[in-house]
Structure formats: C-alpha cells, structure tokens
Short mmCIF file of C-alpha atoms in Angstrom, two decimals:
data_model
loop_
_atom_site.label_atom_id
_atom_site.label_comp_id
_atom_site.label_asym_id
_atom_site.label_seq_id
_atom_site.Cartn_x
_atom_site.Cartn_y
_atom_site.Cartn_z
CA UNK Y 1 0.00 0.00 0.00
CA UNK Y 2 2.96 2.07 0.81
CA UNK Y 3 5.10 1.47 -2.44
CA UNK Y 4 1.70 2.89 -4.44
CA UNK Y 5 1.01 5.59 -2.55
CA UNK Y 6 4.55 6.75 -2.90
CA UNK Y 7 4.57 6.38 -6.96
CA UNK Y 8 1.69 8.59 -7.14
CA UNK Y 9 3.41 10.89 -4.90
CA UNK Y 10 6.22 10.74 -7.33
CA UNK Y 11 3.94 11.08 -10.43
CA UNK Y 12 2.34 14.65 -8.79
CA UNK Y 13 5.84 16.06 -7.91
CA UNK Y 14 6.06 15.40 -11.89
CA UNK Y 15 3.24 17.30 -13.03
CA UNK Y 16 4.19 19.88 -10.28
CA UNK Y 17 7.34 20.54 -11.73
CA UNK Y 18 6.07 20.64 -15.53
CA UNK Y 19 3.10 22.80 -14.91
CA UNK Y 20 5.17 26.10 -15.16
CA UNK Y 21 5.97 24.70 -18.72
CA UNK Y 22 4.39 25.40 -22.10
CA UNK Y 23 4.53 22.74 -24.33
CA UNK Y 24 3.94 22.65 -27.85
CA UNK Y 25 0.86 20.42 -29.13
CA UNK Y 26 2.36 18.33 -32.22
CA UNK Y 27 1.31 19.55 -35.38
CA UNK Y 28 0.66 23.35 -33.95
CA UNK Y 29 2.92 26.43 -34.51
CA UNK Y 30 3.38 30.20 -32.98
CA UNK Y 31 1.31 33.29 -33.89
CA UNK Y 32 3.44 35.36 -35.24
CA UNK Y 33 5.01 37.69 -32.95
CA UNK Y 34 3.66 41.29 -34.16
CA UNK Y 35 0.03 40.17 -32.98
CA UNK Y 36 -0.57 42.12 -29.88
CA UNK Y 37 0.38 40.86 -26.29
CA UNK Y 38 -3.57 40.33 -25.28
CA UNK Y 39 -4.50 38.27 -28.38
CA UNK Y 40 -1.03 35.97 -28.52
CA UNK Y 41 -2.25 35.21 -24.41
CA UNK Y 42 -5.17 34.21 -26.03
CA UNK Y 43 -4.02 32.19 -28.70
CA UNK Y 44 -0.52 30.93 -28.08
CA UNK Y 45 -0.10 28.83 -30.76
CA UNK Y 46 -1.88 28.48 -34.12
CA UNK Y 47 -5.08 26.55 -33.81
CA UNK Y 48 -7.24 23.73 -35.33
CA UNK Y 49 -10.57 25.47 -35.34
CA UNK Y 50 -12.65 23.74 -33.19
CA UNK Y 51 -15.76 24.70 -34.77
CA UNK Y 52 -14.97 22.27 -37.63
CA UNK Y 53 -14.73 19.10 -35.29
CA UNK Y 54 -18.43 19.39 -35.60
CA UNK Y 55 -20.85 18.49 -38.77
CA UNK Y 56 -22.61 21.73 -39.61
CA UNK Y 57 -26.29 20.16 -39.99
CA UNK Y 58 -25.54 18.94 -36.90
CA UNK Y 59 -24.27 22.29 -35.12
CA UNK Y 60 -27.45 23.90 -36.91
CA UNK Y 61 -29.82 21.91 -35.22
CA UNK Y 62 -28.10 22.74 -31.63
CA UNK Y 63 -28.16 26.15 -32.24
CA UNK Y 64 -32.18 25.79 -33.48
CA UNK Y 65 -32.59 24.23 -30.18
CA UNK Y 66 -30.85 26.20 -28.14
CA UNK Y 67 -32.43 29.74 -29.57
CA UNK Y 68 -35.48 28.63 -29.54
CA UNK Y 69 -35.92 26.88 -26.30
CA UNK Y 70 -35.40 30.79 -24.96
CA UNK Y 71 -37.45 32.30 -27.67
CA UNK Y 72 -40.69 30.42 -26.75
CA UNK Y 73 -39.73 31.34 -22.80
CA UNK Y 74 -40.64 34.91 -23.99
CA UNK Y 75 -43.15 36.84 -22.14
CA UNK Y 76 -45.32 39.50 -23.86
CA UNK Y 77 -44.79 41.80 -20.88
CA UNK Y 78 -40.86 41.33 -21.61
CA UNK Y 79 -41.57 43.45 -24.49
CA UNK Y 80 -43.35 46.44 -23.22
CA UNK Y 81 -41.67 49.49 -23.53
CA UNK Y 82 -38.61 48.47 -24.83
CA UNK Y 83 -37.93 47.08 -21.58
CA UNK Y 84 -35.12 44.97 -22.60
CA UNK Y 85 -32.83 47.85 -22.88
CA UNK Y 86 -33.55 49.35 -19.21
CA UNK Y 87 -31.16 49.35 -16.53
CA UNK Y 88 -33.17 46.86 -14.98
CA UNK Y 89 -33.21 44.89 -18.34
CA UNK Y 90 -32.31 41.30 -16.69
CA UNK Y 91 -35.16 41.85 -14.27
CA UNK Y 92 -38.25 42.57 -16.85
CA UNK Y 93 -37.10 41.13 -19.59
CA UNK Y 94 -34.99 38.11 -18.87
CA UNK Y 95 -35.45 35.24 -21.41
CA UNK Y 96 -35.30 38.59 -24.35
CA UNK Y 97 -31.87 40.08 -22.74
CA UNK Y 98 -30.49 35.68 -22.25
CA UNK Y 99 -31.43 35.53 -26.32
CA UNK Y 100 -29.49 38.74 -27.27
CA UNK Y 101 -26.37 37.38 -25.35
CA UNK Y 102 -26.46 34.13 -27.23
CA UNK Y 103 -26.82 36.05 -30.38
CA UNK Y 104 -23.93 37.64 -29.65
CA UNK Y 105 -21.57 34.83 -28.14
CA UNK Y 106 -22.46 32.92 -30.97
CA UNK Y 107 -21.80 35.91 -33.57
CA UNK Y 108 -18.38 36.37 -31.67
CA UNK Y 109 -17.13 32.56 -32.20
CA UNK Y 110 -17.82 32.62 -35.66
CA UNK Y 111 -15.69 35.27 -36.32
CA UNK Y 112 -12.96 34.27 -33.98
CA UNK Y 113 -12.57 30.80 -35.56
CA UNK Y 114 -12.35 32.61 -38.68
CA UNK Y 115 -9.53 35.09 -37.66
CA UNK Y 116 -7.96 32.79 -35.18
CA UNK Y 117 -6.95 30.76 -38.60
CA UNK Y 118 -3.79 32.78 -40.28
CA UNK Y 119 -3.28 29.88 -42.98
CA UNK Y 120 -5.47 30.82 -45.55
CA UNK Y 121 -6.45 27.50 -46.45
CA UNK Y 122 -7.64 26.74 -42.94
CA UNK Y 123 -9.52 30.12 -42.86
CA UNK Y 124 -11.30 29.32 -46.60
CA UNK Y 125 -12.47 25.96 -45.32
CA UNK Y 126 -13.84 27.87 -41.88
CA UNK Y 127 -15.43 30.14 -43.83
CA UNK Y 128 -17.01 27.26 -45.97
CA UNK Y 129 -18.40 25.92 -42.57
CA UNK Y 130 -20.02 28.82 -41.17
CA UNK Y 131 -21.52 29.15 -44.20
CA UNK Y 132 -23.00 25.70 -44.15
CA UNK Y 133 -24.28 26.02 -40.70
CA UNK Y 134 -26.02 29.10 -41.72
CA UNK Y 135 -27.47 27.61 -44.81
CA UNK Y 136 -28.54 24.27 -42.71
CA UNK Y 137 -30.42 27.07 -41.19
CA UNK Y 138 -31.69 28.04 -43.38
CA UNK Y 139 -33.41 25.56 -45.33
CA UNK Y 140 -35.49 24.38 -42.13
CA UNK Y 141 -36.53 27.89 -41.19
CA UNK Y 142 -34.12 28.70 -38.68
CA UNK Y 143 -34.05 32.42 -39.35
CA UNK Y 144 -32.31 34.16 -36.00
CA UNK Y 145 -29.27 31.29 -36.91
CA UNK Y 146 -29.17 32.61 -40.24
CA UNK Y 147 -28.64 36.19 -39.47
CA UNK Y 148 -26.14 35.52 -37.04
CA UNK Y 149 -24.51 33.46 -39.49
CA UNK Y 150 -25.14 36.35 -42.07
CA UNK Y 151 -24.69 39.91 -39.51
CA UNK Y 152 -21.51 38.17 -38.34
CA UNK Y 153 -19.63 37.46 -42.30
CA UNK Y 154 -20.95 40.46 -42.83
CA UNK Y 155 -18.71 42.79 -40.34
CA UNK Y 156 -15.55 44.69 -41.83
CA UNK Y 157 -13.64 42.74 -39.66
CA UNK Y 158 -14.49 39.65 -41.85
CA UNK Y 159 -15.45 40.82 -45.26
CA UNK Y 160 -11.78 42.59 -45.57
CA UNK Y 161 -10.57 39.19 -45.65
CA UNK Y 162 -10.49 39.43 -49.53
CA UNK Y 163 -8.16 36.58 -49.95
CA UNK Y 164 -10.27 34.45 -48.15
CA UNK Y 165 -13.32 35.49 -49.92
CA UNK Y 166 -11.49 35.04 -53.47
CA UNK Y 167 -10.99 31.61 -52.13
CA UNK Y 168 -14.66 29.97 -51.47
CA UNK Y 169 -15.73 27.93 -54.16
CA UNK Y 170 -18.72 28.46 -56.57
CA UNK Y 171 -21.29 26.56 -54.75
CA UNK Y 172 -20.28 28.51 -51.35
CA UNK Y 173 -20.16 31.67 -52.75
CA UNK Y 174 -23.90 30.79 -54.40
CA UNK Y 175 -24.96 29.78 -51.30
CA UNK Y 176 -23.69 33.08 -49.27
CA UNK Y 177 -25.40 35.13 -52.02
CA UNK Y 178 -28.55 33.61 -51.07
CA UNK Y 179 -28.31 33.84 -47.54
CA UNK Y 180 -27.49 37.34 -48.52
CA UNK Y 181 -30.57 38.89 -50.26
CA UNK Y 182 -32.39 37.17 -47.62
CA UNK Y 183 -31.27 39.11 -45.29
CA UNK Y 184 -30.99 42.62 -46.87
CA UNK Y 185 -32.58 45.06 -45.41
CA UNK Y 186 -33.50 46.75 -48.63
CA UNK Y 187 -37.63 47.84 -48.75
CA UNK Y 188 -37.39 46.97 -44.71
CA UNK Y 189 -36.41 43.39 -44.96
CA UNK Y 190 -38.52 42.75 -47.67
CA UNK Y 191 -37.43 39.21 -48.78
CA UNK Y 192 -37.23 37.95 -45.05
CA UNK Y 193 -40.81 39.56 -44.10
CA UNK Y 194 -42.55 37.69 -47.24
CA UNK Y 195 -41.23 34.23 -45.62
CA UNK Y 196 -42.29 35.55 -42.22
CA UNK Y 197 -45.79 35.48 -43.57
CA UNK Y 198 -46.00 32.58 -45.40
CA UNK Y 199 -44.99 30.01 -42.98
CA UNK Y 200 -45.85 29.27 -39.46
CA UNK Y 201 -42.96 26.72 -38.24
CA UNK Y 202 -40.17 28.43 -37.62
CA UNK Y 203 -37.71 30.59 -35.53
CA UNK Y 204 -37.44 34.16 -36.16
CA UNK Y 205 -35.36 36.52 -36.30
CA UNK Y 206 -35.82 38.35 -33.07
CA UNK Y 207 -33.40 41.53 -33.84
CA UNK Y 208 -36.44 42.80 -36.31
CA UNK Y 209 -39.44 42.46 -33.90
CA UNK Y 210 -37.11 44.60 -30.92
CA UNK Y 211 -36.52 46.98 -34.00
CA UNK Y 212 -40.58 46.77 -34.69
CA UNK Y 213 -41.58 47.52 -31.22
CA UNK Y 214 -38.94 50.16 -30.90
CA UNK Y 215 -40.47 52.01 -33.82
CA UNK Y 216 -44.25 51.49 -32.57
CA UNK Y 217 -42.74 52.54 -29.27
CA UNK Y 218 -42.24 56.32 -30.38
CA UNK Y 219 -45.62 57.02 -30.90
CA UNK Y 220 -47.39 58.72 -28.17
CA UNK Y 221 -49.52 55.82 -26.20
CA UNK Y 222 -51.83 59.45 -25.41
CA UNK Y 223 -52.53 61.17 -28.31
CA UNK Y 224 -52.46 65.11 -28.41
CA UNK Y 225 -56.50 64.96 -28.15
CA UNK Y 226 -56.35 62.80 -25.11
CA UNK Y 227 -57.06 59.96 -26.09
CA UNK Y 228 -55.48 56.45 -26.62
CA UNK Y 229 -53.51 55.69 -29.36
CA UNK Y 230 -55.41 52.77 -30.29
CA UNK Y 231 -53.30 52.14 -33.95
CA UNK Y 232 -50.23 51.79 -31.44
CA UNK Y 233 -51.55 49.16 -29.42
CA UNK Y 234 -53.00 47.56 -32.59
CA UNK Y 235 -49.19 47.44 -33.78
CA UNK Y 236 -47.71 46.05 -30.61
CA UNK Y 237 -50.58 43.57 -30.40
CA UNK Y 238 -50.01 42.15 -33.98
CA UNK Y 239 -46.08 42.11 -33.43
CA UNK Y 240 -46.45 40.13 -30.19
CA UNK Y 241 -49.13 37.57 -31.77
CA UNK Y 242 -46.73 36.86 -34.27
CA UNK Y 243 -44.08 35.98 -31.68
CA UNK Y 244 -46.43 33.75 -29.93
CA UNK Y 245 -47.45 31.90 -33.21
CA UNK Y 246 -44.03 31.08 -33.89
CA UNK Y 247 -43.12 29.86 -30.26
CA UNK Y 248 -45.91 27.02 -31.01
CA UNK Y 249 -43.25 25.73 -33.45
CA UNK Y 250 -41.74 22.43 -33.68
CA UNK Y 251 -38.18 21.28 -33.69
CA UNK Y 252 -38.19 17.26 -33.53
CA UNK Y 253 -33.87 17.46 -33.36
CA UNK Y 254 -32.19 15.64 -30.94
CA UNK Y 255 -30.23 16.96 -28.44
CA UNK Y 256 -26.17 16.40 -28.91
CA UNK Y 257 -24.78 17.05 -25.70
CA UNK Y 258 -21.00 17.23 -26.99
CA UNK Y 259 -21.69 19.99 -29.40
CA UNK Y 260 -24.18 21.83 -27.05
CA UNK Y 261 -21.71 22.15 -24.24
CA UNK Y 262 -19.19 23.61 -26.37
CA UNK Y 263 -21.49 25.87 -27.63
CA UNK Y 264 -22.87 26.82 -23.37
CA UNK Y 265 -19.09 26.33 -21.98
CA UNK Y 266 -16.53 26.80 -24.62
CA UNK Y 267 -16.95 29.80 -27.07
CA UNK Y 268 -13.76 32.12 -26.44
CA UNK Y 269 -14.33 35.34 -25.53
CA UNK Y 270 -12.54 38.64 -27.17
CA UNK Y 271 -13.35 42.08 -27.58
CA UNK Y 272 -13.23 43.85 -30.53
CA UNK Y 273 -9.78 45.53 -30.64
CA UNK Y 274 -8.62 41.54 -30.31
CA UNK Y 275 -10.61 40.45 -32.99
CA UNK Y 276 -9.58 43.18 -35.44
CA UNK Y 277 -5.76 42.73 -34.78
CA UNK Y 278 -6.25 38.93 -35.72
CA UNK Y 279 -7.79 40.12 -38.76
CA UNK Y 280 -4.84 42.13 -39.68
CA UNK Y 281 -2.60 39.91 -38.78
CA UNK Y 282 -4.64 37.15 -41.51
CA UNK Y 283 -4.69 39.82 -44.32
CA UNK Y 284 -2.64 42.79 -44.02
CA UNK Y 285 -3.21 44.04 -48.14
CA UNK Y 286 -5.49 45.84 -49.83
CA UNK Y 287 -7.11 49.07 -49.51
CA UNK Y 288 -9.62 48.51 -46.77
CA UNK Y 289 -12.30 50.72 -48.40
CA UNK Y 290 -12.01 49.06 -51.81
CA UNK Y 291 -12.46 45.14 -50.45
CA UNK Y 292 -15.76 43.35 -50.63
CA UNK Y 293 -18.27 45.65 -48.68
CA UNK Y 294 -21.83 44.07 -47.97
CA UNK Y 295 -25.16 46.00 -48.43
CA UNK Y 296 -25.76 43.91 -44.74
CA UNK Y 297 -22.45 45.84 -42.95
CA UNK Y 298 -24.88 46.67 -40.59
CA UNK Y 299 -25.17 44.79 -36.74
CA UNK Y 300 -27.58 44.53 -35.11
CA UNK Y 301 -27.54 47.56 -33.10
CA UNK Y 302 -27.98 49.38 -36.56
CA UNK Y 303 -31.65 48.27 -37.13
CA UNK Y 304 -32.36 48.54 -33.61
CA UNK Y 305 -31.54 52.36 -32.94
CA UNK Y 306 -30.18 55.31 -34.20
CA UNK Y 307 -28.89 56.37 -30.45
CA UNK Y 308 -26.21 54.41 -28.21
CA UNK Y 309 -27.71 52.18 -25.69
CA UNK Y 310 -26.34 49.87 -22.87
CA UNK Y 311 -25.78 46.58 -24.81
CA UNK Y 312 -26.38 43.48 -23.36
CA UNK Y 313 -23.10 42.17 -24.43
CA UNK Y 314 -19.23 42.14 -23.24
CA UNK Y 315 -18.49 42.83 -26.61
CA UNK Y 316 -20.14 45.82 -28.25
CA UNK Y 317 -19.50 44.46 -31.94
CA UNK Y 318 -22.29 42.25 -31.21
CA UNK Y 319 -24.48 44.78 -28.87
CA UNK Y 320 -27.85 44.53 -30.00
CA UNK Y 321 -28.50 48.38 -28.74
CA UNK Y 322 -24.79 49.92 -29.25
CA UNK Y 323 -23.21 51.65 -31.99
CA UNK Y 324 -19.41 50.46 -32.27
CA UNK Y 325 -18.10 54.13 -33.63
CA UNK Y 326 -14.57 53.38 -33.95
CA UNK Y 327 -14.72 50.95 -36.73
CA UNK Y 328 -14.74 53.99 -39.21
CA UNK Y 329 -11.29 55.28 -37.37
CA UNK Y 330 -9.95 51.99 -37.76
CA UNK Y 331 -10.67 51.51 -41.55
CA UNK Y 332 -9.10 54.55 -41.71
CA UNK Y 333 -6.52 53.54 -39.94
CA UNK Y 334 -5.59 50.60 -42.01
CA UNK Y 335 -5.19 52.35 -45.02
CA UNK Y 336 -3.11 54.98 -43.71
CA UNK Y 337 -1.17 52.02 -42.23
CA UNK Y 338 -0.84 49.99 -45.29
CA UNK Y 339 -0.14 53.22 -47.11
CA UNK Y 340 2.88 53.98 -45.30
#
C-alpha cells in the first residue's frame, strides 16, 4: 500500500514541476510575434478550429434548439416598452436580454474561428463551414441562426478578408449570395418579411421584432387629443401575436450534448480591438475601403436604434443596442497604415 502511494506521490511532484511549462501540441505552430500581447495570451499557438470538429447540420440543429428553447420562454410583458434595454433589463425582460447574449456569443465565435486561422487555407475551409451552418439554417426555417450566421460574415472585420473570400468555391459563394438577399434590409427586410408570412414553423429573427416595437414605441400611447392611441396598441398587439405563433413551433432534433456544451461552456471570448488585430494579422493588403463591402455591414444595433444604448453584451460588436463608432477610425486607420 505504501510502495503505491509513494509512486503517485512521485507522479504529482512530476506534473508539479512541468506545470510552469508550455509545451507545444504536435502539429501546432506560434502566432506570429507582431500580434498584440492580449490576443497571442489568447491564442498561443496556431489553432485547429474547433468549430470544424463538428458536422454543420448537426451544429445547426443545436443552435435551433438552443435559440429557440429561450425564444418560446418569452413573455409578452418582456416586451413592453422596450424594456429589454432598461437598466433593470435582466429583471423585466430576462429570457429577451439571455437571447441577445447568445446572439452575440455565438456571432463572436464565428468570427474568432475565422480570424484565429492565419493559414489561408484553414480560414477558406472555416469560412465554408459557417456558411454551411447558416445555410442548414436556413433551409429548415431557422431564421435568428441565419442572421447571425449572415450579420456576423458580414462585419468589416471579416469581409476585408479578400483573400479568403477570393478563395470559397462556386457553390459557397452561391450559397452566401442567397443567404445574402435574404437578409438585406433593402424595402425593410422585404425578402425575409414575405417568408415571415407565409410560414408558421419556424424561428425568427428576433433583432427585427425589438426593431418593430422600438419604432411602434415612439408614438405617443396618449394622443395630443387625449385619447389612446389605439393604432399603437393595434401594432404592438399584432407584433407580439406573431411571436407567440411562432413559439408554437416544432423542432423534432435531438439533443447532442457534446456539441451543445461547447457551444454553453466553450466559445472564447474577445473584444473587438482583439478580434480586429487577428484580422490584420490574416490579411494585411489591400485598400480597406475598396475590399468586398456588404449592403448587410450593418449589426444589429444598426436596425435597432439610431442612439447608443447599454448593450447586453461584453463585446459591443455584437451589442444589439450599441453603436461600435470606432470601426470607421480603424478603416481609416488601415489604409493609412498599409499606405505607409
């Protein structure tokens, strides 16, 4: 009894004296050194992106369930009075402000397994992924999935990737320019509206009903007369029927508990400075203005409202209520950079 305790003492005064060191996983390499102190903490060595260790029909159906098993936990009073950007937000409008921040932890992995990937072949065929998962989307009806998947290509901090872009092949790129027009905003999300009418299964894209209700919201509920604003309540009342319609949807997928933990437990975390050094560091060329600009370069917090709210997320790329105004700076920046 003796002789084993003392070889596992042995074996811990080991791993004691090796857990100061950093070892290399076989097969992975540095960042490059010029990638700032925060991000190479973050990222020590070049990366396999996890993201791909998962089929993409099969991450598409997690993220279906996971959205929508907090959609349909959506109370009507959650979205009076555009409670859900209040101080007191997590309070009155819980399961609303819980579906933001998935929206935006979700938005925020895709785009740092993209950047986290400076080989462009690896990036190309992360690219190709997210793209699948959003087109899995999709096709069942999945519509808040697909505008993450879409809102999240879309950023500058993505679409400057020209390289990568040049590099998708035919059917990808056919598929991204469907995902595309169905989710321009042109004629107030026309395309997405006309599918929001015609069927009844399916999970929504809740960024447009805040931006609805925000909208009905500035109308007096007293009108200058005195009396009610009945057309207002008519609006609200038709914007939160269609909500509960589509929480009586259906989603027969089965629950995968390794790719829905990774989803809950292991998406990284980084803010947007950290995000947009990666994506220098992955493509450094090219005027910044001139590369691939989408008519959807637009997040979320630019269909919600025109004026800077408290976001419900760490990382204000994603807010669904905050402007990010430094991206303009740093375009600039870039091409004065690349200039010189």
């Amino acid at each position: 009894m003796s002789t084993f305790v003392e070889k596992h003492a042995v074996h811990l005064q080991k791993l004691w004296a090796k857990q100061s060191e950093i070892v290399v996983p076989e097969g992975m390499e540095e960042i490059p050194k010029k990638i700032s102190k925060s991000t190479r903490f973050l990222n020590i060595f070049k990366r396999k992106s996890q993201l791909e260790n998962f089929d993409a029909v099969s991450t598409a159906h997690q993220l279906t369930l996971m959205v929508f098993n907090r959609f349909k936990m959506i109370k009507p009073l959650e979205l009076h009075a555009q409670s859900w950007s209040k101080e007191n937000k997590a309070v009155t409008s819980p399961n609303v402000v819980a579906l933001v921040d998935h929206f935006n932890r979700i938005a925020n992995l895709f785009t740092y397994e993209i950047v986290s990937q400076f080989n462009l072949k690896k990036r190309i065929q992360v690219v190709k992924h997210v793209i699948s998962i959003g087109w899995a989307a999709y096709n069942y009806r999945d519509y808040e999935t697909t505008f993450t998947v879409v809102l999240s290509l879309s950023q500058f901090i993505i679409s400057r990737l020209s390289d990568t872009w040049k590099g998708l092949p035919a059917t990808f790129r056919q598929q991204w320019e469907i995902l595309e027009q169905f989710c321009d905003h042109k004629d107030n999300y026309k395309n997405y509206r006309s599918q929001l009418r015609k069927h009844i299964n399916m999970m929504p894209y809740m960024g447009l009903f805040l931006k609805d209700l925000t909208n009905i919201d500035e109308n007096d509920t007293i009108t200058a007369m005195g009396a009610i604003n009945f057309f207002k309540m008519r609006k609200v009342a038709q914007v939160i029927s269609t909500i509960q319609r589509a929480q009586q949807s259906i989603f027969n997928f089965q629950k995968n508990l390794k790719i829905s933990s990774f989803i809950q437990f292991e998406v990284p975390t980084c803010d947007e400075n950290e995000l947009w050094e990666m994506s220098l560091q992955c493509e450094k060329q090219g005027d910044g203005e001139s590369l691939r600009m989408s008519s959807l370069q637009m997040r979320l917090t630019d269909i919600l409202s025109p004026t800077p709210l408290v976001t419900t997320s760490s990382n204000p790329i994603f807010g669904l209520v905050q402007r990010t105004p430094s991206l303009e700076k740093r375009r600039s920046d870039t091409s004065n950079r690349e200039i010189a």
